[in-house]
mmCIF file of C-alpha atoms in Angstrom:
data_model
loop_
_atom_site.group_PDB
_atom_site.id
_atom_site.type_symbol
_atom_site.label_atom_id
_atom_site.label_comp_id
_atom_site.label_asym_id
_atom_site.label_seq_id
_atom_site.Cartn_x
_atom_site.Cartn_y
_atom_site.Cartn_z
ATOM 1 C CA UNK A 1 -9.188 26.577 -1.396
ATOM 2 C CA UNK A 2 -10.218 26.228 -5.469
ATOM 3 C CA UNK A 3 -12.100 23.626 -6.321
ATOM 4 C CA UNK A 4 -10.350 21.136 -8.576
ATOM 5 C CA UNK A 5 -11.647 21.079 -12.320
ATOM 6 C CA UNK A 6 -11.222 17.678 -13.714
ATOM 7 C CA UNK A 7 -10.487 14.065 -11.564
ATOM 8 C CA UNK A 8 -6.790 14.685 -12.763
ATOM 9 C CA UNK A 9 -6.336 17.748 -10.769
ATOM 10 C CA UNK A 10 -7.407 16.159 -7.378
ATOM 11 C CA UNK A 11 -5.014 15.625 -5.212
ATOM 12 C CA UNK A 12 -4.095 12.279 -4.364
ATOM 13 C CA UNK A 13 -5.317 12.200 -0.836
ATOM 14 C CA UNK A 14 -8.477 14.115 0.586
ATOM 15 C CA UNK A 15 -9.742 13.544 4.137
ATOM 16 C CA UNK A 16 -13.124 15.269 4.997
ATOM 17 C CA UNK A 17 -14.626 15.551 8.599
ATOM 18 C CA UNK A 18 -18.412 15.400 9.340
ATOM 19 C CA UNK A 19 -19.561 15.203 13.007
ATOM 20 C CA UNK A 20 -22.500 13.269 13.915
ATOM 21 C CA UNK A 21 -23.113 13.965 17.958
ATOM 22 C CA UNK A 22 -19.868 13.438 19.489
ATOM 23 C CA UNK A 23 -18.046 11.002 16.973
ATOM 24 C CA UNK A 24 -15.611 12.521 14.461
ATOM 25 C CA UNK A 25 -16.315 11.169 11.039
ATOM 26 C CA UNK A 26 -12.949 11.291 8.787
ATOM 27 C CA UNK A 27 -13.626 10.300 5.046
ATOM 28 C CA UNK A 28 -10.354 9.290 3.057
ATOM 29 C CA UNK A 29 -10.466 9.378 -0.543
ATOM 30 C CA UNK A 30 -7.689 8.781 -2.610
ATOM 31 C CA UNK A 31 -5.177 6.787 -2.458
ATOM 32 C CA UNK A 32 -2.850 6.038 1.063
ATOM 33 C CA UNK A 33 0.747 5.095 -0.302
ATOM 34 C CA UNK A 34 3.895 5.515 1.308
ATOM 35 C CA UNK A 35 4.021 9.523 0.336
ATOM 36 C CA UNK A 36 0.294 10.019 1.133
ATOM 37 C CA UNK A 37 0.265 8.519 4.664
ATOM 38 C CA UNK A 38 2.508 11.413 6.436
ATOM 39 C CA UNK A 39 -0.676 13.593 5.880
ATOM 40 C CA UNK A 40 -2.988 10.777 6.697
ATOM 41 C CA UNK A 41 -0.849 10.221 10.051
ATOM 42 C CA UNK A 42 -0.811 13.603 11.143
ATOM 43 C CA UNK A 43 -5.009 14.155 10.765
ATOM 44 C CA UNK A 44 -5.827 10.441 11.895
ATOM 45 C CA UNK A 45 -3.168 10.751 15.101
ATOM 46 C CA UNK A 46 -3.471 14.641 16.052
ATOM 47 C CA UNK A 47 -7.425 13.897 16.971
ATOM 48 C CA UNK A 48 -6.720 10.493 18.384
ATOM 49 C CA UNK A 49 -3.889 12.115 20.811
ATOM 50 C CA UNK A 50 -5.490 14.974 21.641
ATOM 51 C CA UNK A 51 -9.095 13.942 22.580
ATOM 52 C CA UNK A 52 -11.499 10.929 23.721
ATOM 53 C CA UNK A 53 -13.581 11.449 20.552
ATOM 54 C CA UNK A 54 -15.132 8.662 18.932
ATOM 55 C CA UNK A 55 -13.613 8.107 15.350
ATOM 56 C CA UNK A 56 -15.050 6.656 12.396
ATOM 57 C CA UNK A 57 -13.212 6.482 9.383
ATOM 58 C CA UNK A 58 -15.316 5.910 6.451
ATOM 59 C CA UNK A 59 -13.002 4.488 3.453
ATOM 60 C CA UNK A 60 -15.931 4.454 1.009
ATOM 61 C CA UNK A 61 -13.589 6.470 -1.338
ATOM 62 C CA UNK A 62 -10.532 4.862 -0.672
ATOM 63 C CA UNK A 63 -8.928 3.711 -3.813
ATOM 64 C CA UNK A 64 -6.002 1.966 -2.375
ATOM 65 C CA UNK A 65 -3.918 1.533 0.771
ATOM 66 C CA UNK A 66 -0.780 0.006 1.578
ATOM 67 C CA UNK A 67 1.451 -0.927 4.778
ATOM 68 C CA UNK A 68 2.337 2.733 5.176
ATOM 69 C CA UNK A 69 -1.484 3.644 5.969
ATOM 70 C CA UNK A 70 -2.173 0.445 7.654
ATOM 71 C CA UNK A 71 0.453 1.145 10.196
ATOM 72 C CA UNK A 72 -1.213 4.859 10.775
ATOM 73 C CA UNK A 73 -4.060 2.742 11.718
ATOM 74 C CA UNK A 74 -3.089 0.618 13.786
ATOM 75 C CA UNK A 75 -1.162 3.175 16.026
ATOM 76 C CA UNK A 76 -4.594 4.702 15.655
ATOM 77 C CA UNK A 77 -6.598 1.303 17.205
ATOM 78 C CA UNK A 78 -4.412 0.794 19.860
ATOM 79 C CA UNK A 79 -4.208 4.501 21.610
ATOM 80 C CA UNK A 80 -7.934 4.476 21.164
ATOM 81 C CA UNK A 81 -8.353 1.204 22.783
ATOM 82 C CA UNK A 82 -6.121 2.372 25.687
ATOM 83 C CA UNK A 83 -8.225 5.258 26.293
ATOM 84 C CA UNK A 84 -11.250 2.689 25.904
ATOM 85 C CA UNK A 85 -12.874 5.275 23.133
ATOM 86 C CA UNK A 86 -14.385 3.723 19.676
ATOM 87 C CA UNK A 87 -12.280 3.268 16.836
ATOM 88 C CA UNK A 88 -14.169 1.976 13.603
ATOM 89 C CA UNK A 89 -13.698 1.601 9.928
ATOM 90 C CA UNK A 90 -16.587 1.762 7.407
ATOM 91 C CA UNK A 91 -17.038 1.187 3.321
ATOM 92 C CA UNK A 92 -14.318 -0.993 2.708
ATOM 93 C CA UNK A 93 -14.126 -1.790 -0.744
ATOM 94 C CA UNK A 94 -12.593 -4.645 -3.436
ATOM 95 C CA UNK A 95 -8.664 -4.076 -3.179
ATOM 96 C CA UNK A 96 -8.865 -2.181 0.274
ATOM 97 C CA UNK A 97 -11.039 -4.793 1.713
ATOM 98 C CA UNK A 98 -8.396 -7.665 0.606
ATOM 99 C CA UNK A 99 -5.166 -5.836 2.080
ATOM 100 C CA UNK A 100 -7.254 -5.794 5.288
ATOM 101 C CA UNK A 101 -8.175 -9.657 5.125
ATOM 102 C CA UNK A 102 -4.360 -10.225 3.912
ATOM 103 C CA UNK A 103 -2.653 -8.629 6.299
ATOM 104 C CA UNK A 104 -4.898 -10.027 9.548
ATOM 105 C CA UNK A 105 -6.280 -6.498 10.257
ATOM 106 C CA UNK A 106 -9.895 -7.098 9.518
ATOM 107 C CA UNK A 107 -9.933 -9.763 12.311
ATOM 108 C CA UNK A 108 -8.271 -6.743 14.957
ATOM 109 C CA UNK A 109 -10.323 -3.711 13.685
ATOM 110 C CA UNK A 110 -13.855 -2.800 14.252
ATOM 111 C CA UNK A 111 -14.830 -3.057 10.441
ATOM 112 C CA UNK A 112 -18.972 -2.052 9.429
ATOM 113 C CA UNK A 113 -20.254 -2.454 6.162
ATOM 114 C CA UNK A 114 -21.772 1.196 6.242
ATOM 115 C CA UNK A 115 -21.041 4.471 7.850
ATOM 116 C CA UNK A 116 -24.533 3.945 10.033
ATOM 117 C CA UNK A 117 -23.128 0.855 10.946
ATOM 118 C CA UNK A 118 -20.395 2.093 12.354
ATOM 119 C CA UNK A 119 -21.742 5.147 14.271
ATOM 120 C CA UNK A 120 -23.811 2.375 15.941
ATOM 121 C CA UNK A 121 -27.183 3.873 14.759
ATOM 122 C CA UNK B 1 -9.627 -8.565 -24.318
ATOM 123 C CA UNK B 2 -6.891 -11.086 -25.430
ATOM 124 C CA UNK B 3 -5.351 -8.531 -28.155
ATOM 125 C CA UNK B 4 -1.585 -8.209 -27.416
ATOM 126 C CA UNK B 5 -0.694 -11.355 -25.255
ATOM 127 C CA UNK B 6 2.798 -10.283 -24.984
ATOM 128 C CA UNK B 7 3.951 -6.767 -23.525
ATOM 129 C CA UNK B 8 7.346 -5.501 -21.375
ATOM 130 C CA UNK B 9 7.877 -2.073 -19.519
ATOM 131 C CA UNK B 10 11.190 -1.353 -18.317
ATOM 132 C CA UNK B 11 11.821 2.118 -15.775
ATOM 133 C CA UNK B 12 14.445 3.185 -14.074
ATOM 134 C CA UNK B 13 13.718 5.909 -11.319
ATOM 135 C CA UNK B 14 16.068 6.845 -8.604
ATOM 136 C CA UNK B 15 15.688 6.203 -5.159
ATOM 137 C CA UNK B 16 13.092 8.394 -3.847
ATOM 138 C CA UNK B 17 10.225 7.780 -2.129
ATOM 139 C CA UNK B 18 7.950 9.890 -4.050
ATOM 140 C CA UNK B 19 8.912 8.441 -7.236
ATOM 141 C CA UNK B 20 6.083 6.189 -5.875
ATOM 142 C CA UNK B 21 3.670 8.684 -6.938
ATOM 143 C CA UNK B 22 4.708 7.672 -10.855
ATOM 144 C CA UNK B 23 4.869 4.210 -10.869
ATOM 145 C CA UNK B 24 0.778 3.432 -10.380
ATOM 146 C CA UNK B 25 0.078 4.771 -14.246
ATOM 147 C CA UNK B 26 3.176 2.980 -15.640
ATOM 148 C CA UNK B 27 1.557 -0.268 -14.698
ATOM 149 C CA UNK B 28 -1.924 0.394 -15.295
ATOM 150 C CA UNK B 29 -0.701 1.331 -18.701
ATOM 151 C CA UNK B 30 1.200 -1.767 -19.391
ATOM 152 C CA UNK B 31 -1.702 -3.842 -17.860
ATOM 153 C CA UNK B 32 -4.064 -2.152 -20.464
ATOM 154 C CA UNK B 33 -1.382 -2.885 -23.308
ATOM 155 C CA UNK B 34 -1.373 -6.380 -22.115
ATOM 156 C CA UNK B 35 -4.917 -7.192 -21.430
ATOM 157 C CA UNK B 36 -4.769 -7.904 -17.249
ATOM 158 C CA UNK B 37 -7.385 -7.775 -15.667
ATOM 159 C CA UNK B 38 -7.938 -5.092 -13.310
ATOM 160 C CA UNK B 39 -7.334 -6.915 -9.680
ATOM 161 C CA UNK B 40 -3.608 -8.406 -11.034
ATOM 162 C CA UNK B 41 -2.594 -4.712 -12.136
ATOM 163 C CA UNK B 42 -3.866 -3.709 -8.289
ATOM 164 C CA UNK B 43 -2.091 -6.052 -7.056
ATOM 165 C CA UNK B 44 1.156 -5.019 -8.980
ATOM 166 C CA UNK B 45 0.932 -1.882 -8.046
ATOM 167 C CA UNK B 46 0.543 -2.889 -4.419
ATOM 168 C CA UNK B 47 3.843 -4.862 -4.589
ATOM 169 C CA UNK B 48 6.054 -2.498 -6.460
ATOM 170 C CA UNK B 49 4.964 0.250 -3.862
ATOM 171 C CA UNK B 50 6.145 -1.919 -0.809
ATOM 172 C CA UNK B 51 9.402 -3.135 -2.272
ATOM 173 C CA UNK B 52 10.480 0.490 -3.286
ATOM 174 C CA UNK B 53 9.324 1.685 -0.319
ATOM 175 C CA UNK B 54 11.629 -0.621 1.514
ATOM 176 C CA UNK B 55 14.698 -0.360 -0.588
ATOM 177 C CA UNK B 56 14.748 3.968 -0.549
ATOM 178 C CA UNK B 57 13.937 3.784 3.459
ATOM 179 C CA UNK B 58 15.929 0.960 4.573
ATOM 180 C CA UNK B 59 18.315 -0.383 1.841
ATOM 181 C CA UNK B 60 20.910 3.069 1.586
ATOM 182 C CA UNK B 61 23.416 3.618 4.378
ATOM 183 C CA UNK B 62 22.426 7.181 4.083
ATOM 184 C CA UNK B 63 19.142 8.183 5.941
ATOM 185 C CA UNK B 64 15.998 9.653 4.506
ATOM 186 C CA UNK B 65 14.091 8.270 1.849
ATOM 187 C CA UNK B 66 15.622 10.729 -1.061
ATOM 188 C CA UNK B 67 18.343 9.051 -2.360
ATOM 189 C CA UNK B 68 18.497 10.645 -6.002
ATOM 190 C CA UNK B 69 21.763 9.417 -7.307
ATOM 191 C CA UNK B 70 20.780 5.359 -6.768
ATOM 192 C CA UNK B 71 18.749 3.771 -9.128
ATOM 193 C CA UNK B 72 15.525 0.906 -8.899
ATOM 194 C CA UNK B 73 15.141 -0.827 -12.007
ATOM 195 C CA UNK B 74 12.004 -2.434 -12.937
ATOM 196 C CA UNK B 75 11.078 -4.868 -15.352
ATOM 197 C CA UNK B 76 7.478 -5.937 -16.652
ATOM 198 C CA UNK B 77 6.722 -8.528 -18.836
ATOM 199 C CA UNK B 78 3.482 -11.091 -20.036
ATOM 200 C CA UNK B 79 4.434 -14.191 -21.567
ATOM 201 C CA UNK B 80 1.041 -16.247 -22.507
ATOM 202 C CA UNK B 81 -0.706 -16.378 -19.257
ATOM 203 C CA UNK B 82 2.178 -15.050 -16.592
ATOM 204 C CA UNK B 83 2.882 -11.559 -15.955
ATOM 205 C CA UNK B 84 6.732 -11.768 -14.469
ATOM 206 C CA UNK B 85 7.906 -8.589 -12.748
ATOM 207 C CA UNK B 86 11.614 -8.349 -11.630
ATOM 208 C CA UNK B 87 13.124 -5.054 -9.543
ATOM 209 C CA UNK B 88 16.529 -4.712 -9.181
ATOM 210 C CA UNK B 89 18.939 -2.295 -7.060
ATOM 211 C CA UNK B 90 21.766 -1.290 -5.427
ATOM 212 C CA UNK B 91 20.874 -0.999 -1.841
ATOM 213 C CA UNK B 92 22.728 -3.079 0.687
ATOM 214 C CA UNK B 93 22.182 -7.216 0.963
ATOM 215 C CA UNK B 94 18.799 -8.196 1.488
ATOM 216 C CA UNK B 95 16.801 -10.979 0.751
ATOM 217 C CA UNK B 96 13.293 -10.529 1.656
ATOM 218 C CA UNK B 97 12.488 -13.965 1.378
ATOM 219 C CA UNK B 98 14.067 -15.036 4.502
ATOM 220 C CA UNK B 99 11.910 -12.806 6.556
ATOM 221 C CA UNK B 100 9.904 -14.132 9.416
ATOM 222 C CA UNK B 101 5.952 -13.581 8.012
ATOM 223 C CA UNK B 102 4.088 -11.700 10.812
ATOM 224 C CA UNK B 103 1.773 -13.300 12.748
ATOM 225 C CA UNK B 104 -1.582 -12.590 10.891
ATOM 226 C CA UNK B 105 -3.448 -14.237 13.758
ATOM 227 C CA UNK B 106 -2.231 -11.840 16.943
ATOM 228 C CA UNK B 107 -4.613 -9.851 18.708
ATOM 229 C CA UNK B 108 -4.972 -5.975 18.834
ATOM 230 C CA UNK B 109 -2.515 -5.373 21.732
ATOM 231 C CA UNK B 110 0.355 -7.877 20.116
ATOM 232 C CA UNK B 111 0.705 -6.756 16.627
ATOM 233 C CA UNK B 112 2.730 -4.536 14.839
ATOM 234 C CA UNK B 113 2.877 -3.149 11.139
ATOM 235 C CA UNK B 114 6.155 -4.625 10.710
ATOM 236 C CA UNK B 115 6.901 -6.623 7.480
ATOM 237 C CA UNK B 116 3.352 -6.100 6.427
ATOM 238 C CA UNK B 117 5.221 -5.083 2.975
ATOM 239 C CA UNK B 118 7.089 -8.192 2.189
ATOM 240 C CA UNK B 119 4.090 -10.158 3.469
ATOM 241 C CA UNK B 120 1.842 -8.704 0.603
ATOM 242 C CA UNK B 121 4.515 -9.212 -1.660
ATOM 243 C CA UNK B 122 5.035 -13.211 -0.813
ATOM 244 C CA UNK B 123 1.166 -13.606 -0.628
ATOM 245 C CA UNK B 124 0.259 -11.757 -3.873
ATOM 246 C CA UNK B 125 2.176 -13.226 -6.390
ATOM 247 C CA UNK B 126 3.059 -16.519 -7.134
ATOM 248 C CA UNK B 127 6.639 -17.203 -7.050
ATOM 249 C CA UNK B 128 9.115 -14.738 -5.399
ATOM 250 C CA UNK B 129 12.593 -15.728 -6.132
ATOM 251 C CA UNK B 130 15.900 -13.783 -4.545
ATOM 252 C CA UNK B 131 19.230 -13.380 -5.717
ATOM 253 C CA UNK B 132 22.401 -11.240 -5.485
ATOM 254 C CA UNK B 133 24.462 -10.513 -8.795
ATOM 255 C CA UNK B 134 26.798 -8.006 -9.197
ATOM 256 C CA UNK B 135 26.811 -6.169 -6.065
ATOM 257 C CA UNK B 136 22.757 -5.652 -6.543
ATOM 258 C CA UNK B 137 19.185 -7.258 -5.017
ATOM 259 C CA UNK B 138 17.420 -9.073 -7.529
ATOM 260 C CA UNK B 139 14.147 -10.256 -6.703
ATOM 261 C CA UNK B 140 11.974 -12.045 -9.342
ATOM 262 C CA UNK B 141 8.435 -12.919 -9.403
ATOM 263 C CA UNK B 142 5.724 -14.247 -11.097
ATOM 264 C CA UNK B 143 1.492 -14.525 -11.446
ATOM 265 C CA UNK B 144 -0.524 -16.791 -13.405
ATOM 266 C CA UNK B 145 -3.756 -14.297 -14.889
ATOM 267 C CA UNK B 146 -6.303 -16.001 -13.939
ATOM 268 C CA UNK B 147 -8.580 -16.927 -16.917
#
């Protein structure tokens, strides 16, 4: 995969995975608008259906999100919860942070103010 | 940066979802044209993206969000200290003003993402007004910048 040369050639939604022991770290950067959340859906919801694996999405990057993405993660919460396997959020910034508030999601979500945080270290 | 006080964008883009995809540097453009501040241009972008979103998945008979041949018009404009922002289409009857808000307050287990959009849309800005003219959805709306 080439490396992108200049900011405008990213694309407008990256998601990187770290693991730290058995949690699955997934970092979004970008942007998750109605177009971008199909590929955010299909990496967030292909690990959560297919494994007990803790997940930690870290949205330090994470320019912007709307329903469409909010929706991936809630479907995301809830079949983690069933399974009774960790589900948190991390890094969430300015205009990200207020569409959680807004919508009543930060109040339902597992929300740290660091990725450490959030892996419980 | 109170330069130009007064500024208007008008698009047109047909009704497909990834027309979303253009609309973000439209606005940031106007906002830097009109001196907003950078939260009220976030926040337009937030609410264009949800209303379009709705009208090209829900507001066509036809399925599918790729609707080229229908239209979405939208119209920008600051006057003084109020940044009014109208959309208009042709999609079928619906005023999203008479939509139940979501219960905000529901645990986990009892919500759902529905109407999240509108709900952004009706907290965001100001004033959200509805009406129907000439076969089309007309929704207008209005924020004070804060000073």
């Amino acid at each position: 995969m080439t490396q992108p040369s200049t900011e405008h050639d990213r694309p407008p939604l990256e998601l990187s995975e770290y693991r730290d022991n058995d949690t699955l770290v997934l970092a979004v950067s970008g942007r998750i608008d109605a177009v971008t959340a199909k590929l955010f859906e299909t990496a967030v919801l292909t690990q959560v259906q297919s494994s007990k694996t803790p997940l930690v999405l870290d949205l330090d990057r994470l320019k912007y999100i709307s329903s469409a993405g909010l929706r991936v993660i809630l479907l995301a919460a809830k079949q983690q919860k069933l399974k009774n396997v960790k589900f948190a959020l991390c890094n969430l910034h300015d205009e990200v942070r207020d569409v959680f508030e807004i919508s009543g999601f930060a109040k339902i979500l597992d929300i740290h103010p660091s990725r450490e945080a959030a892996l419980g270290v | 940066m109170n330069g130009d006080r007064h500024g208007k964008l008008v698009i047109r883009i047909p009704g497909e979802l990834s027309e979303i995809s253009r609309l973000p540097a439209l606005v940031e453009d106007f906002g830097l044209r009109s001196g907003l501040p950078a939260a009220l241009v976030a926040t337009l972008n937030l609410v264009l993206e949800e209303l379009v979103a709705n009208t090209v998945t829900y507001g066509y008979d036809e399925d599918g969000t790729r609707h080229p041949d229908r239209a979405i018009e939208i119209r920008l404009s600051r006057h003084r200290d109020t940044v009014t922002l109208v959309v208009e289409d042709d999609a079928k009857p619906f005023d999203p003003t008479l939509r139940e808000a979501p219960d905000t307050e529901a645990a986990l287990d009892d919500r759902d993402a529905g109407g999240l959009g509108i709900h952004f849309v009706r907290t965001l800005m100001d004033t959200v007004e509805y009406c129907r003219v000439a076969d089309r959805n007309r929704l207008t709306m209005t924020k004070t910048i804060p000073t």
